Amino acid sequence: MSLWVRWGMRAALAPPLLSLFLAAATAAPPDRAAYVVGANDASVTRVDLDSGVVTSNLLSVGSVVNRIEVDDLQTWAVAVNSGSDDLTVIDLLGESVLGTVPLPAGANPWAAEIHAGRAYVTALLHDRVYSVDPLGGTVFGSVDVGTAPEGMAVANGHLYVANTGFDFGTFSYEPGTVSVIDLDSFSVVATVPVNLNPQECVLSSEGNVHVVCTGDFGTTLGAVDVIDPVSNTVTASLPVNGYPGGAS
């Protein structure tokens, strides 16, 4: 578990479909691009992955931006703004801001997972996941999950949510869990116990959900737990000699 506002950044990789981009700052659009958010200056930077050319301050987003996620069709993205409690919706084809979707005050949105045109957003301080239509600017609803949720992944028609279990009052950890949300009913249908401080869920090529459990940065080291999305059980636990924060 990092500080409640993560001062890092995450790149959203864009495949060749995004080669149609027209950017004012460059003569020719990149065939492959990465978009990186900067928490300190509330900006989006574009990196041409072939030439290495960096275009800084391409777009402005919200306060303490934490993540950026691209939709399935690679045409738009959302920046998750932890400080301003909102999402910035970005038109990738025009590289412009379409609008802002507010979330409840104090939610501290942490991560987004985009699936079938919908953005699912974890609220770190509200212990909830919000369902959002980014292009329509609508928050459809929310569902309670475990304590201090962070990363997510979609598998087998369900959303898997990593609940870190971090208690901000005592700075201690509850046992780690993963909430399983049925996307049709948008309700929690299972809770899977995992190792301490799960922060990310990653879908493997075999269709399993790999849960990155960071540990407590002290006596408990990290692990990667493998969840079978059919039985919603942990089928393997892979120890890590350290405190992993993410995986790909």
Short mmCIF file of C-alpha atoms in Angstrom, two decimals:
data_model
loop_
_atom_site.label_atom_id
_atom_site.label_comp_id
_atom_site.label_asym_id
_atom_site.label_seq_id
_atom_site.Cartn_x
_atom_site.Cartn_y
_atom_site.Cartn_z
CA MET A 1 0.00 0.00 0.00
CA SER A 2 1.41 3.36 -1.00
CA LEU A 3 0.46 6.70 0.44
CA TRP A 4 -3.23 7.37 0.01
CA VAL A 5 -2.43 9.60 -2.93
CA ARG A 6 0.02 7.91 -5.24
CA TRP A 7 2.49 10.36 -6.73
CA GLY A 8 3.41 8.05 -9.55
CA MET A 9 2.24 7.71 -13.09
CA ARG A 10 1.07 5.04 -15.46
CA ALA A 11 1.34 4.85 -19.22
CA ALA A 12 -1.50 3.63 -21.39
CA LEU A 13 -0.03 1.94 -24.44
CA ALA A 14 -1.67 2.63 -27.75
CA PRO A 15 -1.42 0.15 -30.65
CA PRO A 16 -1.06 1.12 -34.33
CA LEU A 17 -4.76 2.08 -34.58
CA LEU A 18 -3.76 5.34 -32.92
CA SER A 19 -1.45 6.15 -35.83
CA LEU A 20 -4.32 8.26 -37.20
CA PHE A 21 -3.69 10.83 -34.46
CA LEU A 22 -2.94 14.39 -35.50
CA ALA A 23 -0.97 16.33 -32.94
CA ALA A 24 -0.29 20.01 -33.20
CA ALA A 25 3.16 19.61 -31.68
CA THR A 26 4.49 17.10 -34.25
CA ALA A 27 4.67 16.96 -38.04
CA ALA A 28 3.62 13.32 -38.25
CA PRO A 29 1.61 11.20 -35.82
CA PRO A 30 3.39 8.30 -34.10
CA ASP A 31 2.61 4.75 -35.12
CA ARG A 32 2.81 3.67 -31.48
CA ALA A 33 2.28 5.97 -28.54
CA ALA A 34 2.27 5.88 -24.77
CA TYR A 35 0.33 8.40 -22.70
CA VAL A 36 1.74 9.21 -19.28
CA VAL A 37 0.02 11.25 -16.58
CA GLY A 38 1.90 13.62 -14.30
CA ALA A 39 0.49 14.17 -10.83
CA ASN A 40 2.60 17.23 -10.09
CA ASP A 41 1.52 19.32 -13.07
CA ALA A 42 -1.87 17.73 -13.90
CA SER A 43 -0.81 16.98 -17.45
CA VAL A 44 -0.67 14.23 -20.04
CA THR A 45 2.57 13.57 -21.89
CA ARG A 46 2.80 11.60 -25.13
CA VAL A 47 5.77 9.39 -25.93
CA ASP A 48 6.44 8.18 -29.48
CA LEU A 49 7.53 4.61 -28.76
CA ASP A 50 9.44 4.30 -32.04
CA SER A 51 11.34 7.58 -32.20
CA GLY A 52 11.42 8.34 -28.48
CA VAL A 53 10.10 11.86 -29.07
CA VAL A 54 8.34 13.20 -25.98
CA THR A 55 5.52 15.74 -26.26
CA SER A 56 5.02 17.29 -22.84
CA ASN A 57 1.86 19.01 -21.59
CA LEU A 58 -0.23 17.61 -24.41
CA LEU A 59 -3.40 17.95 -22.30
CA SER A 60 -4.39 19.24 -18.89
CA VAL A 61 -6.31 16.98 -16.51
CA GLY A 62 -7.47 17.09 -12.88
CA SER A 63 -5.66 17.37 -9.57
CA VAL A 64 -3.28 14.58 -8.50
CA VAL A 65 -3.98 12.44 -11.55
CA ASN A 66 -3.24 8.81 -10.70
CA ARG A 67 -3.96 6.66 -13.76
CA ILE A 68 -4.90 6.80 -17.42
CA GLU A 69 -6.88 4.04 -19.10
CA VAL A 70 -7.73 3.59 -22.79
CA ASP A 71 -11.03 2.15 -24.01
CA ASP A 72 -11.36 -1.13 -25.90
CA LEU A 73 -11.54 0.55 -29.33
CA GLN A 74 -8.58 2.86 -28.62
CA THR A 75 -10.57 6.03 -29.36
CA TRP A 76 -10.92 7.62 -25.92
CA ALA A 77 -9.41 7.43 -22.46
CA VAL A 78 -10.08 8.49 -18.90
CA ALA A 79 -7.61 10.07 -16.50
CA VAL A 80 -8.34 9.22 -12.86
CA ASN A 81 -7.87 12.33 -10.73
CA SER A 82 -7.43 11.39 -7.07
CA GLY A 83 -7.17 14.95 -5.76
CA SER A 84 -10.13 16.54 -7.54
CA ASP A 85 -12.39 13.45 -7.23
CA ASP A 86 -13.23 13.23 -10.91
CA LEU A 87 -12.42 11.71 -14.29
CA THR A 88 -11.08 13.62 -17.27
CA VAL A 89 -12.46 12.14 -20.50
CA ILE A 90 -10.02 12.39 -23.42
CA ASP A 91 -10.70 12.10 -27.16
CA LEU A 92 -7.65 10.20 -28.38
CA LEU A 93 -8.28 10.72 -32.08
CA GLY A 94 -8.29 14.49 -31.65
CA GLU A 95 -6.09 14.51 -28.55
CA SER A 96 -8.46 16.85 -26.74
CA VAL A 97 -10.44 16.91 -23.50
CA LEU A 98 -14.10 15.98 -23.97
CA GLY A 99 -15.18 16.79 -20.43
CA THR A 100 -15.04 15.96 -16.74
CA VAL A 101 -17.16 13.46 -14.80
CA PRO A 102 -17.39 14.35 -11.07
CA LEU A 103 -17.43 11.67 -8.40
CA PRO A 104 -18.54 12.09 -4.76
CA ALA A 105 -16.35 14.39 -2.69
CA GLY A 106 -13.66 12.59 -0.74
CA ALA A 107 -13.85 9.41 -2.81
CA ASN A 108 -10.19 9.57 -3.86
CA PRO A 109 -10.70 7.66 -7.14
CA TRP A 110 -7.70 5.39 -7.56
CA ALA A 111 -7.96 3.29 -10.72
CA ALA A 112 -10.27 2.70 -13.66
CA GLU A 113 -11.05 -0.40 -15.68
CA ILE A 114 -12.84 0.16 -19.00
CA HIS A 115 -15.07 -2.58 -20.36
CA ALA A 116 -17.75 -2.42 -23.06
CA GLY A 117 -17.89 1.36 -23.00
CA ARG A 118 -18.25 1.60 -19.24
CA ALA A 119 -15.59 2.79 -16.79
CA TYR A 120 -15.42 1.14 -13.38
CA VAL A 121 -13.60 3.28 -10.84
CA THR A 122 -12.33 2.31 -7.40
CA ALA A 123 -12.88 4.87 -4.64
CA LEU A 124 -10.03 4.28 -2.21
CA LEU A 125 -11.55 6.18 0.71
CA HIS A 126 -15.19 5.20 0.14
CA ASP A 127 -14.56 1.42 -0.16
CA ARG A 128 -16.71 1.38 -3.30
CA VAL A 129 -16.61 0.87 -7.05
CA TYR A 130 -18.44 3.37 -9.25
CA SER A 131 -19.95 2.55 -12.64
CA VAL A 132 -19.54 5.46 -15.05
CA ASP A 133 -20.56 6.28 -18.61
CA PRO A 134 -17.62 8.56 -19.49
CA LEU A 135 -18.89 9.75 -22.86
CA GLY A 136 -22.34 10.50 -21.44
CA GLY A 137 -20.94 12.07 -18.28
CA THR A 138 -23.15 9.89 -16.07
CA VAL A 139 -22.45 7.96 -12.87
CA PHE A 140 -24.83 4.99 -12.99
CA GLY A 141 -24.29 3.76 -9.46
CA SER A 142 -21.87 2.16 -7.04
CA VAL A 143 -21.37 -0.98 -5.01
CA ASP A 144 -19.64 -1.63 -1.68
CA VAL A 145 -16.48 -3.71 -1.86
CA GLY A 146 -13.68 -4.36 0.64
CA THR A 147 -11.48 -1.85 2.44
CA ALA A 148 -9.37 0.57 0.38
CA PRO A 149 -9.83 -0.90 -3.13
CA GLU A 150 -7.28 -0.22 -5.85
CA GLY A 151 -6.64 -2.20 -9.07
CA MET A 152 -9.14 -4.20 -11.11
CA ALA A 153 -9.47 -6.63 -14.01
CA VAL A 154 -12.38 -8.07 -16.00
CA ALA A 155 -12.66 -11.83 -16.56
CA ASN A 156 -15.55 -14.17 -17.35
CA GLY A 157 -18.13 -11.37 -17.20
CA HIS A 158 -17.00 -10.27 -13.76
CA LEU A 159 -14.98 -7.40 -12.34
CA TYR A 160 -12.23 -8.42 -9.92
CA VAL A 161 -11.35 -5.72 -7.39
CA ALA A 162 -8.22 -5.78 -5.22
CA ASN A 163 -9.07 -4.67 -1.68
CA THR A 164 -5.83 -3.66 0.02
CA GLY A 165 -7.38 -3.73 3.49
CA PHE A 166 -5.38 -0.69 4.57
CA ASP A 167 -6.76 1.11 7.64
CA PHE A 168 -5.89 4.81 7.41
CA GLY A 169 -6.67 5.31 11.09
CA THR A 170 -4.24 2.72 12.44
CA PHE A 171 -1.93 2.41 9.42
CA SER A 172 -2.37 -1.34 9.56
CA TYR A 173 -3.71 -3.99 7.18
CA GLU A 174 -6.78 -6.17 7.32
CA PRO A 175 -6.53 -9.54 5.52
CA GLY A 176 -6.42 -9.03 1.76
CA THR A 177 -9.46 -9.87 -0.36
CA VAL A 178 -10.69 -9.63 -3.94
CA SER A 179 -14.32 -8.66 -4.53
CA VAL A 180 -15.98 -10.31 -7.53
CA ILE A 181 -18.65 -8.13 -9.14
CA ASP A 182 -21.15 -9.52 -11.63
CA LEU A 183 -21.26 -6.89 -14.38
CA ASP A 184 -24.82 -7.69 -15.44
CA SER A 185 -26.34 -7.12 -12.00
CA PHE A 186 -23.48 -4.88 -10.77
CA SER A 187 -23.43 -6.66 -7.44
CA VAL A 188 -20.77 -8.50 -5.44
CA VAL A 189 -21.22 -12.25 -5.91
CA ALA A 190 -18.06 -13.52 -4.20
CA THR A 191 -15.19 -12.43 -1.99
CA VAL A 192 -11.89 -14.27 -2.44
CA PRO A 193 -9.28 -14.27 0.37
CA VAL A 194 -5.77 -13.52 -0.91
CA ASN A 195 -2.38 -12.59 0.51
CA LEU A 196 -1.65 -9.32 2.31
CA ASN A 197 -2.22 -5.96 0.61
CA PRO A 198 -3.46 -6.84 -2.90
CA GLN A 199 -2.98 -3.80 -5.14
CA GLU A 200 -3.41 -4.96 -8.72
CA CYS A 201 -5.40 -7.52 -10.70
CA VAL A 202 -4.03 -8.59 -14.08
CA LEU A 203 -5.74 -10.86 -16.61
CA SER A 204 -3.42 -13.56 -17.96
CA SER A 205 -3.45 -14.97 -21.49
CA GLU A 206 -5.00 -18.14 -20.05
CA GLY A 207 -7.91 -16.14 -18.62
CA ASN A 208 -6.86 -16.33 -14.99
CA VAL A 209 -6.71 -13.31 -12.70
CA HIS A 210 -3.27 -12.68 -11.23
CA VAL A 211 -3.48 -10.66 -8.01
CA VAL A 212 -0.37 -8.72 -7.02
CA CYS A 213 -0.16 -8.71 -3.22
CA THR A 214 2.46 -6.25 -2.05
CA GLY A 215 2.89 -7.26 1.59
CA ASP A 216 3.39 -4.79 4.41
CA PHE A 217 6.80 -3.34 3.40
CA GLY A 218 8.20 -5.01 6.51
CA THR A 219 7.88 -8.53 7.83
CA THR A 220 5.45 -9.84 5.19
CA LEU A 221 6.81 -10.15 1.67
CA GLY A 222 4.73 -10.04 -1.48
CA ALA A 223 3.09 -12.73 -3.56
CA VAL A 224 1.10 -13.20 -6.74
CA ASP A 225 -2.12 -15.16 -6.18
CA VAL A 226 -3.79 -16.81 -9.18
CA ILE A 227 -7.60 -16.83 -9.19
CA ASP A 228 -9.59 -19.20 -11.41
CA PRO A 229 -12.49 -17.01 -12.64
CA VAL A 230 -14.76 -20.04 -13.02
CA SER A 231 -14.53 -21.30 -9.45
CA ASN A 232 -13.40 -17.97 -7.94
CA THR A 233 -10.76 -19.72 -5.88
CA VAL A 234 -7.02 -19.23 -5.55
CA THR A 235 -5.34 -22.06 -7.44
CA ALA A 236 -1.72 -20.98 -6.91
CA SER A 237 0.29 -18.54 -4.83
CA LEU A 238 3.67 -17.43 -6.13
CA PRO A 239 5.98 -15.90 -3.53
CA VAL A 240 7.92 -12.75 -4.44
CA ASN A 241 11.13 -11.83 -2.66
CA GLY A 242 10.18 -8.21 -2.20
CA TYR A 243 7.18 -5.90 -2.29
CA PRO A 244 5.71 -5.90 -5.83
CA GLY A 245 3.47 -3.03 -6.82
CA GLY A 246 2.23 -4.12 -10.25
CA ALA A 247 2.54 -6.64 -13.08
CA SER A 248 1.93 -6.95 -16.80
#
